[in-house]
XYZ file of C-alpha atoms in Angstrom:
780
model
C 63.071 -66.518 104.694
C 63.577 -66.578 100.965
C 60.829 -63.990 100.525
C 62.443 -61.764 103.144
C 65.822 -62.043 101.412
C 64.304 -61.182 98.039
C 62.440 -58.289 99.589
C 65.606 -56.755 101.062
C 67.535 -57.439 97.861
C 64.881 -55.547 95.927
C 65.133 -52.619 98.370
C 68.913 -52.553 98.021
C 68.697 -52.645 94.243
C 66.170 -49.822 94.187
C 68.347 -47.765 96.534
C 71.395 -48.330 94.353
C 69.422 -47.397 91.233
C 68.194 -44.272 92.990
C 71.726 -43.280 93.934
C 72.942 -43.829 90.398
C 70.032 -41.858 89.016
C 70.785 -38.793 91.100
C 71.666 -35.969 88.703
C 75.227 -34.700 88.473
C 75.545 -30.967 88.944
C 78.732 -29.116 88.026
C 80.930 -27.740 90.794
C 84.587 -26.837 90.955
C 85.537 -30.278 92.319
C 83.746 -32.579 89.875
C 84.672 -31.245 86.451
C 86.058 -34.601 85.259
C 82.907 -36.403 86.378
C 80.704 -33.928 84.529
C 82.742 -34.343 81.346
C 82.203 -38.110 81.559
C 78.456 -37.556 81.990
C 78.146 -35.445 78.835
C 76.983 -36.770 75.491
C 79.192 -36.312 72.458
C 76.797 -33.691 71.125
C 76.963 -31.739 74.402
C 80.760 -31.843 74.419
C 80.958 -30.417 70.931
C 78.491 -27.663 71.804
C 80.711 -26.703 74.745
C 83.719 -26.016 72.520
C 81.954 -23.699 70.087
C 80.110 -20.479 70.867
C 76.424 -19.687 70.560
C 76.724 -16.828 68.075
C 77.194 -13.127 68.656
C 74.687 -11.498 70.989
C 73.796 -8.630 68.690
C 70.033 -9.118 68.479
C 67.418 -7.565 70.740
C 66.446 -11.030 71.991
C 69.885 -11.607 73.565
C 70.295 -11.401 77.320
C 72.980 -8.743 76.865
C 72.414 -7.143 73.439
C 75.450 -5.858 71.621
C 77.936 -8.170 73.328
C 80.333 -10.680 71.813
C 78.553 -13.904 72.732
C 78.281 -16.683 75.284
C 79.174 -20.284 75.969
C 76.709 -23.164 75.685
C 74.522 -24.039 78.666
C 73.478 -27.548 79.736
C 70.823 -27.170 82.444
C 70.623 -30.917 83.218
C 74.257 -30.814 84.394
C 74.020 -27.425 86.090
C 76.153 -25.735 83.428
C 75.109 -22.123 82.743
C 76.239 -19.909 79.917
C 78.995 -17.421 80.661
C 78.897 -14.115 78.831
C 81.640 -12.288 76.942
C 81.943 -8.655 75.919
C 84.493 -6.785 73.861
C 87.044 -4.326 75.254
C 89.690 -3.035 75.724
C 88.822 0.555 76.684
C 85.123 0.120 77.354
C 82.595 -2.601 78.062
C 81.025 -2.880 74.619
C 77.281 -3.539 74.743
C 74.090 -1.898 73.524
C 72.957 1.171 75.410
C 69.258 0.436 74.795
C 67.243 -2.769 75.130
C 63.883 -3.678 73.686
C 60.910 -2.685 75.883
C 63.300 -1.278 78.486
C 63.274 2.420 79.354
C 66.712 2.379 80.982
C 70.060 3.332 79.446
C 72.942 0.884 79.892
C 75.888 3.231 79.609
C 79.493 2.240 80.145
C 82.643 4.312 80.598
C 84.983 5.084 77.701
C 88.449 4.784 79.237
C 91.727 5.970 77.683
C 93.091 3.880 74.823
C 95.755 1.294 75.612
C 98.331 3.591 73.990
C 97.413 6.402 76.385
C 97.587 4.075 79.379
C 101.007 2.818 78.246
C 102.232 6.426 78.066
C 101.862 6.630 81.852
C 104.716 4.096 82.145
C 102.848 2.977 85.250
C 101.450 -0.581 85.518
C 99.352 0.609 88.447
C 97.490 2.936 86.071
C 96.704 -0.081 83.895
C 95.589 -1.933 87.034
C 93.211 0.880 87.998
C 91.677 0.992 84.517
C 91.342 -2.774 84.542
C 89.803 -2.909 87.999
C 87.229 -0.264 87.106
C 86.369 -1.983 83.835
C 86.095 -5.256 85.743
C 83.640 -3.603 88.095
C 81.441 -2.489 85.186
C 81.489 -5.968 83.642
C 80.502 -7.471 86.995
C 77.854 -4.824 87.701
C 76.160 -5.504 84.362
C 76.177 -9.278 84.836
C 78.805 -10.388 82.316
C 81.786 -12.652 82.925
C 84.651 -12.167 80.456
C 86.139 -8.967 79.015
C 87.868 -9.645 75.698
C 90.979 -7.601 76.461
C 93.783 -6.529 76.616
C 95.714 -6.486 73.345
C 99.424 -7.266 73.588
C 100.644 -7.042 70.009
C 103.598 -4.826 69.242
C 103.287 -1.544 67.380
C 105.458 -2.862 64.594
C 104.301 -0.121 62.244
C 102.704 3.226 63.017
C 99.906 2.673 60.470
C 98.441 -0.519 61.940
C 94.702 0.057 62.291
C 94.479 -1.418 65.776
C 97.504 0.246 67.344
C 95.155 2.152 69.654
C 94.304 -1.214 71.270
C 97.967 -2.029 71.815
C 100.464 -0.603 74.257
C 103.873 -0.085 72.740
C 106.642 -0.862 70.268
C 108.536 -2.406 73.202
C 107.659 -5.891 74.534
C 108.593 -5.182 78.163
C 106.360 -2.128 78.426
C 103.631 -4.061 76.610
C 103.845 -7.066 78.923
C 103.962 -5.080 82.154
C 101.012 -2.884 81.215
C 98.982 -5.875 80.012
C 99.695 -7.726 83.262
C 98.591 -4.714 85.307
C 95.347 -4.460 83.333
C 94.618 -8.195 83.650
C 95.284 -8.242 87.378
C 92.956 -5.275 87.779
C 90.061 -6.829 85.852
C 90.449 -10.244 87.465
C 90.577 -8.740 90.962
C 86.826 -8.245 90.458
C 86.235 -11.921 89.678
C 85.914 -11.139 85.975
C 87.944 -12.949 83.331
C 90.112 -11.439 80.623
C 91.220 -12.565 77.170
C 94.786 -11.633 76.317
C 94.864 -11.074 72.558
C 95.626 -11.379 69.646
C 98.020 -14.304 69.960
C 100.246 -13.743 68.014
C 102.159 -11.548 65.524
C 98.941 -9.764 64.587
C 100.401 -6.481 63.349
C 98.243 -5.418 60.421
C 94.545 -5.313 59.566
C 94.862 -5.570 55.793
C 93.688 -9.063 54.780
C 93.698 -9.907 58.455
C 91.908 -13.250 58.035
C 94.542 -14.669 55.688
C 97.743 -12.658 55.986
C 100.806 -14.774 56.782
C 103.280 -13.116 59.158
C 106.655 -14.548 58.160
C 109.500 -14.088 60.574
C 112.493 -15.828 62.090
C 112.623 -17.403 65.505
C 114.638 -14.690 67.190
C 112.270 -11.746 66.597
C 109.337 -14.051 67.288
C 110.714 -14.990 70.691
C 112.389 -11.729 71.712
C 109.730 -9.313 70.496
C 106.374 -10.644 69.343
C 105.869 -13.346 71.985
C 107.699 -11.646 74.850
C 104.872 -9.287 75.858
C 102.451 -12.206 75.969
C 104.937 -14.240 77.981
C 105.343 -11.502 80.593
C 101.582 -11.045 80.893
C 100.944 -14.795 81.249
C 103.597 -15.280 83.914
C 102.640 -12.181 85.921
C 98.843 -12.325 85.711
C 97.540 -15.702 84.422
C 94.671 -14.391 82.272
C 91.622 -16.650 82.360
C 91.668 -16.895 78.557
C 93.955 -16.151 75.623
C 92.587 -15.323 72.183
C 94.334 -16.589 69.074
C 94.532 -14.193 66.147
C 93.194 -14.142 62.589
C 96.538 -14.221 60.828
C 98.908 -17.051 60.071
C 102.414 -17.269 61.496
C 104.918 -18.870 59.153
C 102.174 -20.575 57.181
C 99.823 -21.772 59.923
C 96.694 -20.140 61.291
C 97.462 -19.389 64.927
C 94.326 -21.190 66.105
C 95.619 -24.343 64.410
C 99.225 -24.104 65.596
C 100.012 -26.560 68.392
C 103.512 -25.176 68.834
C 102.033 -21.789 69.749
C 98.958 -22.799 71.742
C 100.432 -25.787 73.571
C 104.211 -26.135 73.377
C 105.044 -22.497 74.047
C 101.960 -21.176 75.798
C 101.280 -24.071 78.164
C 104.442 -26.172 78.391
C 106.988 -23.339 78.451
C 105.103 -20.469 80.036
C 102.778 -22.425 82.310
C 99.487 -20.986 81.075
C 96.558 -22.570 82.968
C 93.505 -21.123 81.269
C 91.372 -21.451 78.156
C 92.474 -20.720 74.586
C 89.686 -19.220 72.468
C 89.780 -18.226 68.818
C 89.137 -14.723 67.603
C 85.650 -14.449 66.166
C 85.545 -16.505 62.952
C 89.298 -17.055 62.939
C 91.006 -20.075 61.464
C 89.837 -22.544 58.874
C 89.849 -26.103 60.232
C 87.858 -26.746 63.412
C 89.287 -30.229 63.970
C 92.898 -29.050 63.619
C 92.124 -26.239 66.089
C 90.827 -28.780 68.601
C 93.957 -30.895 68.294
C 96.209 -27.828 68.542
C 94.750 -26.876 71.905
C 92.554 -24.010 70.737
C 89.881 -25.068 73.203
C 86.933 -22.962 72.049
C 85.867 -21.609 68.674
C 83.889 -18.364 68.678
C 81.287 -17.277 67.813
C 80.515 -20.822 66.707
C 79.264 -22.175 63.393
C 77.228 -25.235 62.479
C 79.868 -26.366 60.009
C 82.377 -26.464 62.882
C 79.954 -28.493 64.986
C 79.408 -30.968 62.157
C 83.139 -31.275 61.420
C 84.042 -32.061 65.026
C 81.191 -34.561 65.444
C 82.198 -36.366 62.251
C 85.886 -36.385 63.191
C 85.216 -38.030 66.557
C 82.909 -40.617 65.008
C 85.328 -41.555 62.228
C 88.347 -41.557 64.549
C 90.108 -38.546 63.045
C 89.790 -36.714 66.354
C 90.502 -38.622 69.557
C 87.613 -37.983 71.944
C 90.147 -37.599 74.755
C 91.355 -34.401 73.091
C 87.799 -33.136 72.943
C 87.376 -34.058 76.629
C 90.531 -32.090 77.473
C 89.186 -28.999 75.758
C 85.730 -29.364 77.331
C 87.364 -29.656 80.749
C 89.164 -26.357 80.202
C 85.874 -24.700 79.239
C 84.199 -25.995 82.403
C 87.171 -24.886 84.529
C 86.502 -21.399 83.177
C 82.754 -21.648 83.787
C 83.094 -22.484 87.502
C 85.162 -19.308 88.065
C 82.514 -17.000 86.647
C 79.880 -14.877 88.370
C 77.150 -16.411 86.225
C 77.980 -19.865 87.574
C 78.028 -18.590 91.136
C 74.628 -16.881 90.731
C 75.999 -13.436 91.493
C 73.134 -10.981 91.947
C 74.332 -8.098 89.808
C 72.852 -4.595 90.239
C 72.526 -3.954 86.469
C 73.897 -0.454 86.979
C 77.314 0.928 87.757
C 78.901 4.015 89.316
C 79.502 6.015 86.153
C 80.417 9.194 88.027
C 83.192 7.517 90.032
C 84.456 5.700 86.953
C 84.569 8.875 84.865
C 86.828 10.395 87.538
C 89.241 7.478 87.158
C 89.120 7.792 83.371
C 89.924 11.493 83.680
C 92.820 10.868 86.068
C 94.487 8.167 83.955
C 93.809 10.082 80.737
C 95.682 13.089 82.083
C 98.547 10.942 83.387
C 99.066 9.558 79.876
C 99.467 12.945 78.176
C 102.983 13.627 76.878
C 104.466 17.120 76.779
C 106.599 17.248 73.623
C 107.521 20.942 73.403
C 107.328 23.833 75.838
C 108.766 27.311 75.298
C 107.512 28.765 78.585
C 103.941 28.510 77.332
C 102.715 25.930 79.856
C 101.291 25.712 82.367
C 99.117 28.638 81.360
C 99.862 31.752 83.356
C 97.282 33.514 85.514
C 97.057 36.280 82.909
C 95.487 33.898 80.379
C 91.685 34.138 80.451
C 90.458 34.393 76.861
C 91.270 31.523 74.511
C 90.741 30.981 70.791
C 90.176 27.359 69.849
C 91.258 26.261 66.358
C 90.981 22.963 64.537
C 87.823 20.961 63.981
C 89.014 18.367 66.510
C 88.806 20.962 69.310
C 85.042 20.738 68.856
C 84.873 17.061 67.907
C 87.421 15.259 70.072
C 88.581 11.666 69.581
C 88.044 9.716 72.817
C 89.210 6.329 71.493
C 89.629 4.146 68.418
C 86.952 2.272 66.498
C 85.971 -1.383 66.252
C 83.868 -4.012 67.997
C 85.464 -2.834 71.261
C 84.329 0.752 70.779
C 82.082 2.638 68.408
C 83.875 5.871 69.220
C 80.519 7.271 70.337
C 80.121 6.621 74.053
C 77.970 8.171 76.728
C 79.580 11.546 76.078
C 82.835 13.104 74.922
C 84.138 16.266 76.588
C 85.253 18.823 74.000
C 87.987 21.379 74.501
C 85.264 24.040 74.716
C 83.650 22.296 77.667
C 86.950 21.492 79.360
C 88.211 25.066 79.232
C 84.898 26.670 80.175
C 84.540 24.451 83.249
C 88.058 25.490 84.271
C 86.968 29.148 84.186
C 88.296 30.236 80.800
C 86.419 32.248 78.202
C 86.367 30.532 74.824
C 85.947 32.813 71.826
C 82.202 32.569 71.023
C 82.385 34.001 67.541
C 85.074 31.539 66.537
C 83.085 28.717 68.127
C 80.050 29.657 66.024
C 82.177 29.612 62.888
C 83.331 26.088 63.686
C 79.812 24.933 64.526
C 78.614 26.174 61.145
C 81.568 24.576 59.366
C 81.086 21.224 61.136
C 77.377 21.185 60.266
C 78.209 21.783 56.615
C 80.861 19.072 56.664
C 78.416 16.640 58.277
C 75.999 17.146 55.367
C 78.777 16.808 52.806
C 80.297 13.663 54.314
C 77.062 11.941 55.352
C 74.238 13.052 53.055
C 72.152 10.073 54.214
C 73.170 10.282 57.862
C 75.997 8.596 59.757
C 76.171 4.796 59.678
C 74.861 3.249 62.913
C 77.971 1.081 63.256
C 81.353 0.911 61.634
C 84.522 -1.037 62.365
C 86.583 1.631 60.643
C 86.349 5.313 61.574
C 84.089 7.498 59.434
C 85.754 10.412 57.644
C 86.411 13.502 59.698
C 85.681 17.092 58.788
C 88.269 19.034 56.795
C 89.825 22.143 58.277
C 88.922 25.651 57.246
C 91.072 28.773 57.312
C 89.708 31.949 58.918
C 89.832 35.062 56.783
C 92.627 37.541 57.436
C 90.093 39.950 58.926
C 88.632 37.323 61.266
C 92.085 36.156 62.330
C 93.144 39.690 63.212
C 90.026 40.108 65.364
C 90.625 36.771 67.075
C 94.237 37.596 67.911
C 93.157 40.914 69.392
C 90.333 39.407 71.468
C 92.235 36.451 72.956
C 95.254 35.824 75.168
C 96.261 32.466 73.694
C 95.465 30.104 70.842
C 94.984 26.343 71.165
C 94.925 24.271 67.986
C 93.924 20.594 68.066
C 94.774 18.073 65.368
C 93.006 14.701 65.312
C 93.609 11.220 63.952
C 91.717 8.015 64.580
C 91.851 4.405 63.423
C 89.893 1.202 63.688
C 89.472 -2.475 62.991
C 89.519 -4.095 59.580
C 91.689 -1.495 57.846
C 95.138 -0.019 58.265
C 95.860 3.661 57.994
C 97.404 5.050 54.825
C 100.797 6.739 54.682
C 99.171 10.089 53.900
C 97.540 9.993 57.340
C 100.990 10.173 58.942
C 101.398 13.667 57.509
C 99.347 16.788 58.126
C 96.907 17.621 55.369
C 97.601 20.781 53.406
C 94.719 22.524 55.162
C 96.036 21.445 58.595
C 99.559 22.616 57.906
C 98.239 25.886 56.476
C 96.162 26.424 59.616
C 99.168 25.771 61.874
C 101.235 28.306 59.941
C 98.447 30.904 59.799
C 97.679 30.721 63.522
C 101.293 30.650 64.719
C 102.323 33.526 62.455
C 99.413 35.712 63.564
C 99.782 35.112 67.291
C 103.571 35.311 67.282
C 103.314 38.725 65.642
C 101.229 39.821 68.631
C 103.658 38.174 71.094
C 101.023 35.631 72.116
C 101.413 31.872 72.590
C 100.074 28.973 70.505
C 99.679 25.450 71.879
C 99.170 22.515 69.499
C 97.402 19.421 70.832
C 97.699 16.040 69.136
C 94.526 14.021 69.786
C 95.818 11.071 67.806
C 95.784 7.269 67.627
C 99.534 7.123 67.021
C 102.505 9.067 65.685
C 102.121 11.779 63.077
C 104.749 13.844 61.318
C 105.918 16.645 63.614
C 109.458 17.507 62.534
C 108.476 20.030 59.848
C 106.198 22.202 61.993
C 106.835 21.594 65.718
C 109.201 24.576 65.905
C 106.322 26.905 64.986
C 104.376 26.134 68.158
C 105.148 27.411 71.644
C 104.073 24.092 73.136
C 103.003 20.698 71.792
C 100.992 18.194 73.808
C 100.412 14.629 72.643
C 97.192 13.523 74.312
C 96.714 10.338 72.264
C 93.120 9.210 73.032
C 92.351 9.922 76.719
C 88.785 8.562 76.789
C 85.443 10.298 77.278
C 86.959 12.976 79.563
C 89.410 14.066 76.858
C 88.673 17.820 77.096
C 89.019 17.760 80.872
C 92.201 15.671 80.733
C 93.937 18.094 78.391
C 92.740 21.151 80.316
C 94.059 19.667 83.559
C 97.526 19.529 81.982
C 97.293 22.932 80.292
C 96.423 24.620 83.570
C 99.015 22.781 85.661
C 96.407 21.007 87.757
C 98.237 17.918 86.497
C 101.969 18.074 85.848
C 102.541 15.996 82.692
C 104.501 12.819 83.369
C 103.645 10.776 80.267
C 106.357 9.237 78.105
C 106.103 8.153 74.489
C 105.496 4.381 74.253
C 106.703 4.503 70.661
C 109.098 6.497 68.463
C 107.961 9.505 66.432
C 109.871 9.182 63.147
C 110.681 12.160 60.949
C 109.098 10.618 57.848
C 107.096 7.552 57.019
C 109.625 5.210 55.444
C 112.270 5.876 58.088
C 111.346 2.827 60.180
C 112.727 -0.551 59.159
C 109.260 -2.115 58.959
C 107.846 0.514 56.598
C 108.949 -1.323 53.450
C 107.036 -4.396 54.564
C 103.640 -2.976 55.381
C 100.567 -2.281 53.193
C 100.816 1.477 53.724
C 98.991 2.478 50.534
C 97.101 -0.679 49.646
C 93.404 -0.618 48.858
C 91.962 -3.839 50.280
C 88.291 -4.701 50.340
C 87.242 -6.858 53.248
C 85.654 -10.161 52.177
C 81.894 -10.318 52.566
C 82.018 -12.694 55.508
C 83.833 -10.057 57.551
C 81.304 -7.303 56.982
C 77.769 -6.617 58.139
C 76.128 -6.658 61.532
C 78.348 -9.339 62.954
C 75.457 -11.774 63.400
C 75.773 -15.349 62.187
C 78.959 -14.728 60.257
C 79.908 -17.685 58.092
C 83.483 -18.113 56.915
C 84.025 -18.878 53.251
C 86.914 -18.777 50.883
C 87.570 -15.525 49.057
C 86.394 -15.558 45.469
C 88.531 -14.612 42.497
C 91.743 -14.712 44.521
C 94.801 -14.208 42.346
C 97.094 -17.173 41.844
C 100.209 -15.358 42.984
C 100.284 -14.298 46.651
C 100.548 -10.539 47.006
C 103.368 -9.136 49.111
C 102.257 -7.315 52.290
C 98.702 -8.520 51.704
C 98.736 -12.313 51.519
C 102.058 -12.457 53.317
C 104.309 -10.000 55.124
C 108.037 -10.598 55.570
C 109.404 -9.244 58.832
C 112.765 -8.418 57.269
C 113.605 -5.915 60.009
C 114.206 -8.909 62.299
C 114.802 -7.683 65.898
C 115.133 -4.033 64.853
C 111.688 -2.621 65.633
C 111.119 0.918 66.885
C 113.932 2.438 68.923
C 115.934 -0.793 68.554
C 116.341 0.179 64.895
C 116.633 3.963 65.177
C 119.195 3.906 67.998
C 121.269 1.012 66.639
C 121.613 2.482 63.163
C 121.884 6.111 64.344
C 118.752 7.282 62.557
C 117.452 10.715 63.478
C 113.927 10.880 64.880
C 111.519 13.647 65.766
C 110.901 12.297 69.290
C 112.543 9.190 70.752
C 110.889 6.320 72.586
C 110.335 7.147 76.264
C 110.502 10.922 75.708
C 108.332 13.325 77.673
C 108.840 16.718 79.311
C 107.607 17.975 82.680
C 106.888 21.299 84.363
C 109.681 20.444 86.789
C 113.101 18.761 86.619
C 114.570 15.617 88.150
C 118.001 14.412 89.139
C 119.134 10.772 89.353
C 121.669 9.101 91.618
C 122.549 5.396 91.647
C 122.346 4.093 95.211
C 123.087 0.425 94.606
C 123.547 -2.037 91.739
C 124.122 -5.773 91.864
C 123.371 -9.192 90.457
C 121.896 -11.280 93.228
C 121.280 -14.851 92.200
C 119.020 -14.780 89.164
C 117.956 -11.158 89.710
C 119.497 -7.863 88.641
C 118.732 -4.803 90.750
C 119.599 -1.154 90.436
C 118.351 1.392 92.960
C 118.048 5.002 91.876
C 117.341 8.048 94.022
C 115.101 10.418 92.074
C 115.012 14.010 93.325
C 112.661 16.766 92.201
C 115.046 19.642 91.539
C 112.424 22.027 90.182
C 109.717 24.231 91.672
C 106.632 22.151 90.882
C 105.441 18.837 92.296
C 105.559 16.039 89.755
C 106.159 12.391 88.882
C 108.879 10.832 86.770
C 109.279 7.560 84.875
C 112.784 6.160 85.259
C 113.891 3.863 82.442
C 116.634 1.217 82.593
C 118.281 0.147 79.345
C 120.943 -2.525 78.937
C 123.794 -2.458 76.431
C 125.186 -5.956 75.881
C 128.875 -6.816 75.453
C 130.424 -7.611 72.096
C 131.135 -11.215 71.252
C 127.689 -12.739 71.563
C 124.799 -12.592 69.144
C 124.358 -9.171 67.547
C 121.939 -7.068 69.559
C 120.367 -3.609 69.421
C 122.454 -0.831 70.921
C 120.212 -0.837 73.977
C 117.031 -2.512 75.206
C 114.565 -1.516 77.901
C 114.756 -4.024 80.753
C 113.020 -2.200 83.622
C 111.165 0.999 84.440
C 109.540 2.575 87.483
C 107.200 5.497 88.118
C 107.787 7.655 91.171
C 105.092 8.952 93.453
C 104.333 12.664 93.186
C 107.461 14.352 94.519
C 107.334 17.808 96.034
C 110.123 20.254 95.158
C 113.274 18.990 96.844
C 111.742 15.630 97.723
C 113.445 12.336 96.795
C 112.368 8.740 96.357
C 114.464 5.617 95.838
C 113.021 3.391 93.125
C 114.166 -0.196 92.626
C 114.622 -1.384 89.057
C 114.561 -5.196 89.072
C 114.761 -7.701 86.230
C 115.822 -11.314 85.648
C 119.382 -12.066 84.564
C 118.067 -14.054 81.607
C 116.009 -11.051 80.475
C 119.319 -9.858 78.983
C 119.712 -13.057 76.951
C 119.222 -13.508 73.211
C 117.486 -16.334 71.388
C 119.888 -18.472 69.364
C 117.982 -19.875 66.403
C 120.635 -22.523 65.679
C 120.507 -24.071 69.148
C 116.868 -23.176 69.995
C 118.054 -21.758 73.291
C 118.275 -18.508 75.191
C 121.920 -17.484 75.554
C 123.401 -14.905 77.912
C 126.832 -13.816 76.741
C 129.533 -13.280 79.306
C 131.249 -9.925 79.502
C 130.663 -6.337 80.564
C 127.039 -5.174 80.516
C 126.247 -1.474 80.712
C 123.142 -0.603 82.712
C 121.872 2.788 81.595
C 119.543 4.968 83.680
C 117.650 7.189 81.267
C 114.729 9.561 80.780
C 114.272 8.257 77.207
C 116.025 5.870 74.855
C 118.062 8.830 73.590
C 118.818 10.501 76.932
C 120.981 8.345 79.183
C 121.689 10.075 82.494
C 123.882 7.524 84.313
C 125.630 4.263 83.479
C 126.809 1.351 85.604
C 129.111 -1.452 84.418
C 128.183 -4.953 85.503
C 130.250 -8.009 84.623
C 128.732 -11.392 83.876
C 131.467 -14.000 84.397
C 129.991 -16.975 82.594
C 127.791 -17.768 79.662
C 124.313 -19.049 80.525
C 122.007 -21.111 78.336
C 118.345 -22.095 78.658
C 116.883 -24.560 76.176
C 113.261 -24.137 75.146
C 110.692 -26.912 74.981
C 110.179 -26.873 71.236
C 111.192 -24.075 68.901
C 108.927 -23.164 66.022
C 110.777 -23.153 62.746
C 109.829 -21.077 59.694
C 109.761 -22.758 56.302
C 112.625 -20.581 55.126
C 114.896 -17.947 56.552
C 113.510 -14.413 56.203
C 116.042 -11.972 54.779
C 117.326 -9.734 57.551
C 117.834 -6.021 57.325
C 121.476 -4.940 57.261
């Protein structure tokens, strides 16, 4: 009996041992169990990246990187690629005859000019499809920083000078990408408004502009789309690196806004890996051995509580189980480039803004022969530069190609002159050939002026002239103030062409293929029409031609103000507009195995607008400044003409509970079908905190309306969206009194107004307000 008992006991023990020995494999329901099963070394590997995937031996060459894999626990790597306007990865792979092309979509600025979150959704959804089709998991986009200054090098990645427009467009993009089961990374969190000394610059600002402007777009995007990840920025905010700032990454982002995802650093951002872990910056990319060693040592010596590390690892695994790589998605490794180029073309055209039109557009049926001027007509700018785009995609449609395919005859002799000039400029600018990769845009060809004899022949041979001016920008450097103005050769060309064609009673159209505002006030009256195309993507020549011909009725609106001069905006005095700054060595090169190190020979005294930037303009950014202080501009925020006209009528307005709603009937009163973007601004009552003269609180884009057709659009916003942040009480405060709701076609063109009374003051405390070390002097 005793033997039998021992025998069965042995069987039971073996069975129990067998059960305990069964491997744990990650699934969406056992994340906590898997974290407990990991070694300390495995946990630390999970919170740092595996380096940038630039080499030919990477699974997806030319992409941003991946997370760590632990096969014994069923944890695969998930793969990340840069955006925002294309899936950035290498076209060629070693010992592979195929080409891995992706679509170059319109820049974020161009998409914002549609004033249509659905356009952002469509771009996002198509980009999400390409990411999924090529087997990756996370697209590092969109950017939601404000266009605080027109010279910021990465403005092309951002949407607007206004936080509402920024947040709504970002949310549309995120929802589009994530509808394909692909993650996004909302970036760069936060107050990342210049590229000069971007790794160390300290953005110094008060609580009110931080809350009302620089965080608001992120807040809207988080609440309306829940991005899978958020990327902290390189810069400091009020003395702290954002990746090491618990008030930003935890108190505000998670506790106030309800963010549920993963916080990841920008590539090589921050300084202290352990502080980042404690702050809630869950993952450090692209990952460095010194970070691994620091975290391991901190856990072992008790500086870092392992429970914090476990929390961050859990968030990484919660991301992993969402991804296609985890779910063994069988990706086709090819995508529908033809269908996606059609979407790029459609959105690119929708984002074009008609600035001037003296009966020159759409082009009449009598126009057949066209003279193309400006080097950019033959070398268009599809998008900005940086890790997210080289500026050299699968193809770029020139104005020559766009017009020819639409049936127009482009002056061949003039085209040959430009081809010869561009070839000579290429040799002059790049005697050793173009660099294979650059974060900042390479120099562009100078203009040349046709001889008087050639110009006379061109005027005689053609029905119209089109002149394109180009500007581009990129990562790691801000633009200089001189780039805001036309070069002498550009201005001379504009004057020469307009004078010659006007003398023959022929029209001249100027196209701005630009990354942001340029000076227009001094010369716009010379042209018969001016189109701002921004950067419409790879189909740029087709997009512009579609608008020139009337195939597309322009409905774009400016997402920023066009000032008369650089220096007119309140932020211009606090920006490195003419500063020569050399990037530190750790920020240059191929991007592989970058190692952070302290800058050498750094001066003892911090340099203004380089080591720190004071946001003295406070809440007065963009139109909030120009309109409040009655400053003249060349073109106001929200401005854009159409080939038709629209009439507005208020149908209903009310405050219902915590929501404000105003319904507007929009009627096409012209002779051409078209769309319109209705803008709702709010003017606050006196007596509360000082506010801008008006602020955008809602907008809506109509469907395409036929002549005589109407549509009722509903403009809806939260009551507390009209509140201001009181720095003394750390609370949002809504003043009581008479609010004026303004229906407008731009910030400077209010069509209708409605008075709405708020009977009582409302207050909402925040969880924990960040406090700057000292008050920043405000502009008066």
